[in-house]
PDB file of C-alpha atoms in Angstrom:
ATOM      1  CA  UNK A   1      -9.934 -26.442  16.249  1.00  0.00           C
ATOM      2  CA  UNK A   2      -8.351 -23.521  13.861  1.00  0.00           C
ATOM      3  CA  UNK A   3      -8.348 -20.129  14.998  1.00  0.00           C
ATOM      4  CA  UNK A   4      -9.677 -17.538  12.750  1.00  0.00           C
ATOM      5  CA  UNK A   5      -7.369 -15.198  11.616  1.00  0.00           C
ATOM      6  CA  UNK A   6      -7.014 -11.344  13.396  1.00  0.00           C
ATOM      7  CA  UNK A   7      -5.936  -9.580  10.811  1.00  0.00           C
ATOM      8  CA  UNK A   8      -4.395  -5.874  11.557  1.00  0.00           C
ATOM      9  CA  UNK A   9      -3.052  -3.161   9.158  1.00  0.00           C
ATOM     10  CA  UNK A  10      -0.785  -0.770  10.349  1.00  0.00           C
ATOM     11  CA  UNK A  11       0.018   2.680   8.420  1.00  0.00           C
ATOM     12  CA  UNK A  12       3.682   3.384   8.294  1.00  0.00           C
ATOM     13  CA  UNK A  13       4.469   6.726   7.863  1.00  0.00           C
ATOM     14  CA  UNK A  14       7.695   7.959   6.028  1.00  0.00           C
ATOM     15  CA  UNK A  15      10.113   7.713   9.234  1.00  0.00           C
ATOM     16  CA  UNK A  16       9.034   3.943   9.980  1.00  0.00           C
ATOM     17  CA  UNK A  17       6.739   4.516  12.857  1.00  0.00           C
ATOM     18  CA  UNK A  18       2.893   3.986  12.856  1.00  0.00           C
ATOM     19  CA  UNK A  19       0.451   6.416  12.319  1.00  0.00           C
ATOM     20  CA  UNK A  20      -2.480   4.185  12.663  1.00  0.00           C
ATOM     21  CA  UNK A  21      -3.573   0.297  13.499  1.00  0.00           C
ATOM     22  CA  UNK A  22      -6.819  -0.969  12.178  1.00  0.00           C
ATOM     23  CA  UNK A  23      -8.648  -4.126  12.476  1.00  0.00           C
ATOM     24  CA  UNK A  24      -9.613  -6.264   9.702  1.00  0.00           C
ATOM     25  CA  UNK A  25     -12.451  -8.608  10.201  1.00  0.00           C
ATOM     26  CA  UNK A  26     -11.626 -11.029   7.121  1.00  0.00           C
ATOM     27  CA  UNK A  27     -11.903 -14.810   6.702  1.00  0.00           C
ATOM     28  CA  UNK A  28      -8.829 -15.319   4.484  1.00  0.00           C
ATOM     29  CA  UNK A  29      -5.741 -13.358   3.806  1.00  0.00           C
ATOM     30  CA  UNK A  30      -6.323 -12.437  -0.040  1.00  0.00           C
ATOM     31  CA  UNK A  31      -9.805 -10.305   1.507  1.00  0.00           C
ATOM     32  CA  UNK A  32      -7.508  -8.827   3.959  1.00  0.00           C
ATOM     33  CA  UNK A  33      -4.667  -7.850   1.845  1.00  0.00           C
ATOM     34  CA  UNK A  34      -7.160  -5.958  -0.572  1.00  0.00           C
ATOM     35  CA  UNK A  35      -8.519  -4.415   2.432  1.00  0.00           C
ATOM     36  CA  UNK A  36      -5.139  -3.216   3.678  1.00  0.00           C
ATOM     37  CA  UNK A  37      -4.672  -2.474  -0.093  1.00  0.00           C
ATOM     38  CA  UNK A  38      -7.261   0.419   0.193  1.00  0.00           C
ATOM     39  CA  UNK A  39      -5.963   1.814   3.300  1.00  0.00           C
ATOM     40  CA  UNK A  40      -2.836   2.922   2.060  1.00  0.00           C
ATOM     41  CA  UNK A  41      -3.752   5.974   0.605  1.00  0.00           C
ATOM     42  CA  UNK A  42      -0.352   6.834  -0.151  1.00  0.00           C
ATOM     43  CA  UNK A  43       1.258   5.023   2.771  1.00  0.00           C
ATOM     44  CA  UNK A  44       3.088   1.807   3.515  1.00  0.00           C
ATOM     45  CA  UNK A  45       1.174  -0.698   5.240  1.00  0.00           C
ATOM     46  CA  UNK A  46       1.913  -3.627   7.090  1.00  0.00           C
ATOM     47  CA  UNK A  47      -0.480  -6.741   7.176  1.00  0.00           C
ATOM     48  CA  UNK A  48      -0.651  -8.706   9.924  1.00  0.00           C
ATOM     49  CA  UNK A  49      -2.194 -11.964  11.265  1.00  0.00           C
ATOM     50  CA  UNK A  50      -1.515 -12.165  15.036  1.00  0.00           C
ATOM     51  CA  UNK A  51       2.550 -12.626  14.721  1.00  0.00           C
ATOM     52  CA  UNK A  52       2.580 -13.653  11.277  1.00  0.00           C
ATOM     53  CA  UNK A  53       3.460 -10.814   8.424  1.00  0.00           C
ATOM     54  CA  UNK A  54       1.446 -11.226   5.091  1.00  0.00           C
ATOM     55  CA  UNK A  55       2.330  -8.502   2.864  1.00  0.00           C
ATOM     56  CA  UNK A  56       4.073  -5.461   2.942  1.00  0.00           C
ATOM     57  CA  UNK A  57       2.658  -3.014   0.822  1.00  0.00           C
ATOM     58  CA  UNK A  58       5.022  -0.195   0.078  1.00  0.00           C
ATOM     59  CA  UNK A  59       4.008   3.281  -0.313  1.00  0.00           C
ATOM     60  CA  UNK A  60       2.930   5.096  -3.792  1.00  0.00           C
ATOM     61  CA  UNK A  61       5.364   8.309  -3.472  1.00  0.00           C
TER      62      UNK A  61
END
């Protein structure tokens, strides 16, 4: 049996620590990374699935 993925973004601010954590309920990692995509809003995010790192998606300033 595979486990489904839990997929998290976290919003990095400017000094490296995190502003905010959300929850991404996504069945593959190409939905969640445009998910995570729109939450940046001007941020870095990090993508997570449990311990594994998918993307990091630096910030647009």
């Amino acid at each position: 049996m595979i486990d489904r993925p839990v997929y998290r973004a976290f919003i990095i601010a400017t000094n490296g620590s995190i502003l905010r954590g959300h929850v991404l309920d996504c069945s593959t990692d190409q939905i969640a990374l445009q998910r995570a995509e729109q939450l940046a809003d001007g941020c870095a995010v990090e993508l997570w699935d449990r311990t594994r790192r998918i993307a990091v998606l630096q910030s647009a300033n």
